[in-house]
PDB file of N, CA and C in Angstrom:
ATOM      1  N   SER A   1      -6.694  26.227   0.566  1.00 73.00           N
ATOM      2  CA  SER A   1      -7.276  27.217   1.373  1.00 73.00           C
ATOM      3  C   SER A   1      -7.775  26.593   2.813  1.00 73.00           C
ATOM      4  N   SER A   2      -7.654  27.215   3.896  1.00 85.00           N
ATOM      5  CA  SER A   2      -7.945  26.846   5.186  1.00 85.00           C
ATOM      6  C   SER A   2      -8.980  27.844   6.035  1.00 85.00           C
ATOM      7  N   LYS A   3      -9.660  27.232   6.972  1.00 91.00           N
ATOM      8  CA  LYS A   3     -10.457  27.915   7.797  1.00 91.00           C
ATOM      9  C   LYS A   3     -10.463  27.544   9.162  1.00 91.00           C
ATOM     10  N   ILE A   4     -11.030  28.386  10.154  1.00 95.00           N
ATOM     11  CA  ILE A   4     -11.181  27.896  11.479  1.00 95.00           C
ATOM     12  C   ILE A   4     -12.806  27.708  11.714  1.00 95.00           C
ATOM     13  N   VAL A   5     -13.262  26.471  12.231  1.00 95.00           N
ATOM     14  CA  VAL A   5     -14.709  26.259  12.532  1.00 95.00           C
ATOM     15  C   VAL A   5     -14.791  26.161  13.961  1.00 95.00           C
ATOM     16  N   LYS A   6     -15.571  26.758  14.680  1.00 97.00           N
ATOM     17  CA  LYS A   6     -16.035  26.568  15.978  1.00 97.00           C
ATOM     18  C   LYS A   6     -17.163  25.549  16.006  1.00 97.00           C
ATOM     19  N   VAL A   7     -16.818  24.423  16.747  1.00 97.00           N
ATOM     20  CA  VAL A   7     -17.658  23.333  17.031  1.00 97.00           C
ATOM     21  C   VAL A   7     -18.119  23.295  18.490  1.00 97.00           C
ATOM     22  N   GLU A   8     -19.198  22.496  18.911  1.00 97.00           N
ATOM     23  CA  GLU A   8     -19.378  22.255  20.247  1.00 97.00           C
ATOM     24  C   GLU A   8     -19.996  20.870  20.358  1.00 97.00           C
ATOM     25  N   THR A   9     -19.430  20.078  21.334  1.00 97.00           N
ATOM     26  CA  THR A   9     -19.582  18.718  21.682  1.00 97.00           C
ATOM     27  C   THR A   9     -20.854  18.620  22.333  1.00 97.00           C
ATOM     28  N   LYS A  10     -21.307  17.387  22.476  1.00 97.00           N
ATOM     29  CA  LYS A  10     -22.541  17.048  23.322  1.00 97.00           C
ATOM     30  C   LYS A  10     -22.601  17.324  24.521  1.00 97.00           C
ATOM     31  N   ASP A  11     -21.217  17.546  25.262  1.00 97.00           N
ATOM     32  CA  ASP A  11     -21.148  17.856  26.659  1.00 97.00           C
ATOM     33  C   ASP A  11     -20.986  19.625  26.728  1.00 97.00           C
ATOM     34  N   PHE A  12     -21.316  20.194  25.673  1.00 97.00           N
ATOM     35  CA  PHE A  12     -21.318  21.794  25.564  1.00 97.00           C
ATOM     36  C   PHE A  12     -19.984  22.407  25.823  1.00 97.00           C
ATOM     37  N   VAL A  13     -18.979  21.544  25.210  1.00 97.00           N
ATOM     38  CA  VAL A  13     -17.608  22.331  25.165  1.00 97.00           C
ATOM     39  C   VAL A  13     -17.473  22.575  23.753  1.00 97.00           C
ATOM     40  N   GLN A  14     -17.056  23.949  23.745  1.00 97.00           N
ATOM     41  CA  GLN A  14     -16.739  24.683  22.406  1.00 97.00           C
ATOM     42  C   GLN A  14     -15.069  24.459  22.110  1.00 97.00           C
ATOM     43  N   THR A  15     -14.812  24.174  20.809  1.00 97.00           N
ATOM     44  CA  THR A  15     -13.520  24.099  20.540  1.00 97.00           C
ATOM     45  C   THR A  15     -13.375  24.517  19.032  1.00 97.00           C
ATOM     46  N   ASN A  16     -12.251  24.846  18.554  1.00 96.00           N
ATOM     47  CA  ASN A  16     -11.997  25.418  17.233  1.00 96.00           C
ATOM     48  C   ASN A  16     -11.259  24.338  16.435  1.00 96.00           C
ATOM     49  N   LEU A  17     -11.721  24.225  15.292  1.00 95.00           N
ATOM     50  CA  LEU A  17     -10.922  23.178  14.362  1.00 95.00           C
ATOM     51  C   LEU A  17     -10.333  24.008  13.214  1.00 95.00           C
ATOM     52  N   SER A  18      -9.074  23.768  12.859  1.00 94.00           N
ATOM     53  CA  SER A  18      -8.437  24.162  11.561  1.00 94.00           C
ATOM     54  C   SER A  18      -8.687  23.271  10.653  1.00 94.00           C
ATOM     55  N   ILE A  19      -9.147  23.583   9.517  1.00 90.00           N
ATOM     56  CA  ILE A  19      -9.523  22.576   8.622  1.00 90.00           C
ATOM     57  C   ILE A  19      -8.915  23.175   7.105  1.00 90.00           C
ATOM     58  N   SER A  20      -8.527  22.264   6.369  1.00 88.00           N
ATOM     59  CA  SER A  20      -7.974  22.700   5.099  1.00 88.00           C
ATOM     60  C   SER A  20      -8.647  21.833   4.081  1.00 88.00           C
ATOM     61  N   CYS A  21      -8.854  22.501   2.736  1.00 78.00           N
ATOM     62  CA  CYS A  21      -9.639  21.613   1.832  1.00 78.00           C
ATOM     63  C   CYS A  21      -8.907  21.892   0.475  1.00 78.00           C
ATOM     64  N   TYR A  22      -8.828  20.842  -0.291  1.00 77.00           N
ATOM     65  CA  TYR A  22      -8.263  20.743  -1.614  1.00 77.00           C
ATOM     66  C   TYR A  22      -9.458  20.633  -2.462  1.00 77.00           C
ATOM     67  N   MET A  23      -9.792  21.428  -3.432  1.00 72.00           N
ATOM     68  CA  MET A  23     -10.854  21.191  -4.371  1.00 72.00           C
ATOM     69  C   MET A  23     -10.224  20.724  -5.782  1.00 72.00           C
ATOM     70  N   GLY A  24     -10.835  19.557  -6.137  1.00 73.00           N
ATOM     71  CA  GLY A  24     -10.609  19.248  -7.483  1.00 73.00           C
ATOM     72  C   GLY A  24     -12.067  18.901  -8.091  1.00 73.00           C
ATOM     73  N   PHE A  25     -12.224  19.343  -9.408  1.00 72.00           N
ATOM     74  CA  PHE A  25     -13.404  19.287  -9.918  1.00 72.00           C
ATOM     75  C   PHE A  25     -13.503  18.040 -10.979  1.00 72.00           C
ATOM     76  N   ASP A  26     -14.516  17.482 -10.802  1.00 76.00           N
ATOM     77  CA  ASP A  26     -14.856  16.182 -11.987  1.00 76.00           C
ATOM     78  C   ASP A  26     -15.277  17.047 -13.217  1.00 76.00           C
ATOM     79  N   SER A  27     -14.611  16.903 -14.356  1.00 78.00           N
ATOM     80  CA  SER A  27     -14.835  17.615 -15.472  1.00 78.00           C
ATOM     81  C   SER A  27     -16.398  17.551 -15.958  1.00 78.00           C
ATOM     82  N   ALA A  28     -16.973  16.467 -15.638  1.00 81.00           N
ATOM     83  CA  ALA A  28     -18.270  16.414 -15.914  1.00 81.00           C
ATOM     84  C   ALA A  28     -19.300  17.256 -15.320  1.00 81.00           C
ATOM     85  N   TYR A  29     -18.845  17.714 -14.124  1.00 76.00           N
ATOM     86  CA  TYR A  29     -19.735  18.621 -13.259  1.00 76.00           C
ATOM     87  C   TYR A  29     -19.084  20.103 -13.171  1.00 76.00           C
ATOM     88  N   LYS A  30     -17.931  20.285 -13.876  1.00 69.00           N
ATOM     89  CA  LYS A  30     -17.346  21.547 -13.513  1.00 69.00           C
ATOM     90  C   LYS A  30     -18.302  22.863 -13.868  1.00 69.00           C
ATOM     91  N   ASP A  31     -19.163  22.717 -14.902  1.00 73.00           N
ATOM     92  CA  ASP A  31     -20.036  23.849 -15.232  1.00 73.00           C
ATOM     93  C   ASP A  31     -21.081  24.091 -13.979  1.00 73.00           C
ATOM     94  N   LYS A  32     -21.495  22.970 -13.476  1.00 72.00           N
ATOM     95  CA  LYS A  32     -22.377  23.291 -12.352  1.00 72.00           C
ATOM     96  C   LYS A  32     -21.808  23.978 -11.236  1.00 72.00           C
ATOM     97  N   TRP A  33     -20.472  23.695 -10.913  1.00 68.00           N
ATOM     98  CA  TRP A  33     -19.898  24.446  -9.726  1.00 68.00           C
ATOM     99  C   TRP A  33     -19.565  25.875 -10.112  1.00 68.00           C
ATOM    100  N   PHE A  34     -19.134  26.132 -11.362  1.00 69.00           N
ATOM    101  CA  PHE A  34     -18.885  27.454 -11.710  1.00 69.00           C
ATOM    102  C   PHE A  34     -20.096  28.276 -12.053  1.00 69.00           C
ATOM    103  N   ASP A  35     -21.376  27.703 -12.037  1.00 75.00           N
ATOM    104  CA  ASP A  35     -22.455  28.644 -12.185  1.00 75.00           C
ATOM    105  C   ASP A  35     -22.835  29.020 -10.811  1.00 75.00           C
ATOM    106  N   ILE A  36     -22.352  28.558  -9.777  1.00 75.00           N
ATOM    107  CA  ILE A  36     -22.661  29.193  -8.445  1.00 75.00           C
ATOM    108  C   ILE A  36     -21.612  30.250  -8.292  1.00 75.00           C
ATOM    109  N   GLU A  37     -22.249  31.465  -7.940  1.00 80.00           N
ATOM    110  CA  GLU A  37     -21.364  32.768  -7.894  1.00 80.00           C
ATOM    111  C   GLU A  37     -20.322  32.698  -6.939  1.00 80.00           C
ATOM    112  N   ASP A  38     -20.444  32.104  -5.850  1.00 81.00           N
ATOM    113  CA  ASP A  38     -19.299  31.918  -4.592  1.00 81.00           C
ATOM    114  C   ASP A  38     -19.276  30.571  -4.285  1.00 81.00           C
ATOM    115  N   PHE A  39     -18.700  29.688  -5.132  1.00 77.00           N
ATOM    116  CA  PHE A  39     -18.821  28.164  -4.647  1.00 77.00           C
ATOM    117  C   PHE A  39     -17.725  28.045  -3.485  1.00 77.00           C
ATOM    118  N   TYR A  40     -16.731  28.812  -3.330  1.00 80.00           N
ATOM    119  CA  TYR A  40     -15.987  28.556  -2.156  1.00 80.00           C
ATOM    120  C   TYR A  40     -16.787  28.678  -0.714  1.00 80.00           C
ATOM    121  N   THR A  41     -17.550  29.721  -0.551  1.00 85.00           N
ATOM    122  CA  THR A  41     -18.467  29.949   0.444  1.00 85.00           C
ATOM    123  C   THR A  41     -19.382  28.777   0.643  1.00 85.00           C
ATOM    124  N   VAL A  42     -20.031  28.305  -0.463  1.00 84.00           N
ATOM    125  CA  VAL A  42     -20.908  27.204  -0.428  1.00 84.00           C
ATOM    126  C   VAL A  42     -20.243  25.942   0.196  1.00 84.00           C
ATOM    127  N   LEU A  43     -19.228  25.745  -0.352  1.00 84.00           N
ATOM    128  CA  LEU A  43     -18.242  24.512   0.134  1.00 84.00           C
ATOM    129  C   LEU A  43     -18.032  24.583   1.508  1.00 84.00           C
ATOM    130  N   TRP A  44     -17.518  25.843   1.922  1.00 88.00           N
ATOM    131  CA  TRP A  44     -16.980  26.076   3.325  1.00 88.00           C
ATOM    132  C   TRP A  44     -18.234  25.876   4.234  1.00 88.00           C
ATOM    133  N   ASN A  45     -19.392  26.468   3.854  1.00 91.00           N
ATOM    134  CA  ASN A  45     -20.689  26.298   4.777  1.00 91.00           C
ATOM    135  C   ASN A  45     -21.074  24.923   4.897  1.00 91.00           C
ATOM    136  N   LYS A  46     -20.921  24.157   3.769  1.00 91.00           N
ATOM    137  CA  LYS A  46     -21.219  22.788   3.845  1.00 91.00           C
ATOM    138  C   LYS A  46     -20.484  21.956   4.806  1.00 91.00           C
ATOM    139  N   VAL A  47     -19.049  22.036   4.677  1.00 91.00           N
ATOM    140  CA  VAL A  47     -18.095  21.485   5.511  1.00 91.00           C
ATOM    141  C   VAL A  47     -18.380  21.790   6.959  1.00 91.00           C
ATOM    142  N   ALA A  48     -18.543  22.931   7.231  1.00 94.00           N
ATOM    143  CA  ALA A  48     -18.742  23.551   8.692  1.00 94.00           C
ATOM    144  C   ALA A  48     -19.881  23.029   9.293  1.00 94.00           C
ATOM    145  N   THR A  49     -21.098  22.947   8.615  1.00 96.00           N
ATOM    146  CA  THR A  49     -22.242  22.439   8.942  1.00 96.00           C
ATOM    147  C   THR A  49     -22.083  20.812   9.351  1.00 96.00           C
ATOM    148  N   LEU A  50     -21.358  20.156   8.533  1.00 96.00           N
ATOM    149  CA  LEU A  50     -21.232  18.947   8.763  1.00 96.00           C
ATOM    150  C   LEU A  50     -20.393  18.426   9.968  1.00 96.00           C
ATOM    151  N   LEU A  51     -19.277  19.123  10.184  1.00 96.00           N
ATOM    152  CA  LEU A  51     -18.299  19.127  11.200  1.00 96.00           C
ATOM    153  C   LEU A  51     -19.099  19.456  12.713  1.00 96.00           C
ATOM    154  N   LYS A  52     -19.983  20.383  12.546  1.00 97.00           N
ATOM    155  CA  LYS A  52     -20.786  20.968  13.743  1.00 97.00           C
ATOM    156  C   LYS A  52     -21.603  19.808  14.070  1.00 97.00           C
ATOM    157  N   LYS A  53     -22.257  19.350  12.999  1.00 97.00           N
ATOM    158  CA  LYS A  53     -23.321  18.054  13.309  1.00 97.00           C
ATOM    159  C   LYS A  53     -22.536  16.878  13.893  1.00 97.00           C
ATOM    160  N   GLU A  54     -21.376  16.613  13.403  1.00 97.00           N
ATOM    161  CA  GLU A  54     -20.650  15.439  13.834  1.00 97.00           C
ATOM    162  C   GLU A  54     -20.204  15.412  15.194  1.00 97.00           C
ATOM    163  N   ALA A  55     -19.528  16.821  15.580  1.00 97.00           N
ATOM    164  CA  ALA A  55     -19.142  17.127  16.934  1.00 97.00           C
ATOM    165  C   ALA A  55     -20.067  16.898  17.946  1.00 97.00           C
ATOM    166  N   LYS A  56     -21.282  17.220  17.784  1.00 97.00           N
ATOM    167  CA  LYS A  56     -22.550  17.157  18.625  1.00 97.00           C
ATOM    168  C   LYS A  56     -22.766  15.559  19.133  1.00 97.00           C
ATOM    169  N   LYS A  57     -22.113  14.737  18.406  1.00 97.00           N
ATOM    170  CA  LYS A  57     -22.370  13.283  18.826  1.00 97.00           C
ATOM    171  C   LYS A  57     -21.555  12.633  19.694  1.00 97.00           C
ATOM    172  N   TYR A  58     -20.405  13.523  20.256  1.00 97.00           N
ATOM    173  CA  TYR A  58     -19.290  13.139  20.980  1.00 97.00           C
ATOM    174  C   TYR A  58     -19.031  13.983  22.055  1.00 97.00           C
ATOM    175  N   THR A  59     -18.557  13.567  23.230  1.00 97.00           N
ATOM    176  CA  THR A  59     -18.128  14.278  24.271  1.00 97.00           C
ATOM    177  C   THR A  59     -16.870  14.906  24.058  1.00 97.00           C
ATOM    178  N   ILE A  60     -16.223  15.910  24.696  1.00 96.00           N
ATOM    179  CA  ILE A  60     -15.101  16.472  24.118  1.00 96.00           C
ATOM    180  C   ILE A  60     -13.945  15.292  24.286  1.00 96.00           C
ATOM    181  N   GLU A  61     -13.905  14.440  25.212  1.00 96.00           N
ATOM    182  CA  GLU A  61     -12.821  13.395  25.369  1.00 96.00           C
ATOM    183  C   GLU A  61     -12.902  12.500  24.092  1.00 96.00           C
ATOM    184  N   GLU A  62     -14.095  12.161  23.781  1.00 95.00           N
ATOM    185  CA  GLU A  62     -14.337  11.130  22.680  1.00 95.00           C
ATOM    186  C   GLU A  62     -14.046  11.937  21.410  1.00 95.00           C
ATOM    187  N   PHE A  63     -14.306  13.167  21.346  1.00 91.00           N
ATOM    188  CA  PHE A  63     -13.996  13.883  19.991  1.00 91.00           C
ATOM    189  C   PHE A  63     -12.571  13.966  19.834  1.00 91.00           C
ATOM    190  N   TYR A  64     -11.742  14.424  20.988  1.00 89.00           N
ATOM    191  CA  TYR A  64     -10.469  14.353  20.561  1.00 89.00           C
ATOM    192  C   TYR A  64      -9.676  12.943  20.529  1.00 89.00           C
TER     193      TYR A  64
END
């Protein structure tokens, strides 16, 4: 599955990232994931938050 995430760099340049994720579940924790009603949304929100936070550390030139 893939998504577009809009991020902003420390010099206030906005750009879109196309990201894809593969989800594999450790069998020891699979019940915890499936207890979450919409685990895809939880996963994508976490990934987007981390990417946005990381992009803020760099200028657009450094980021590319």
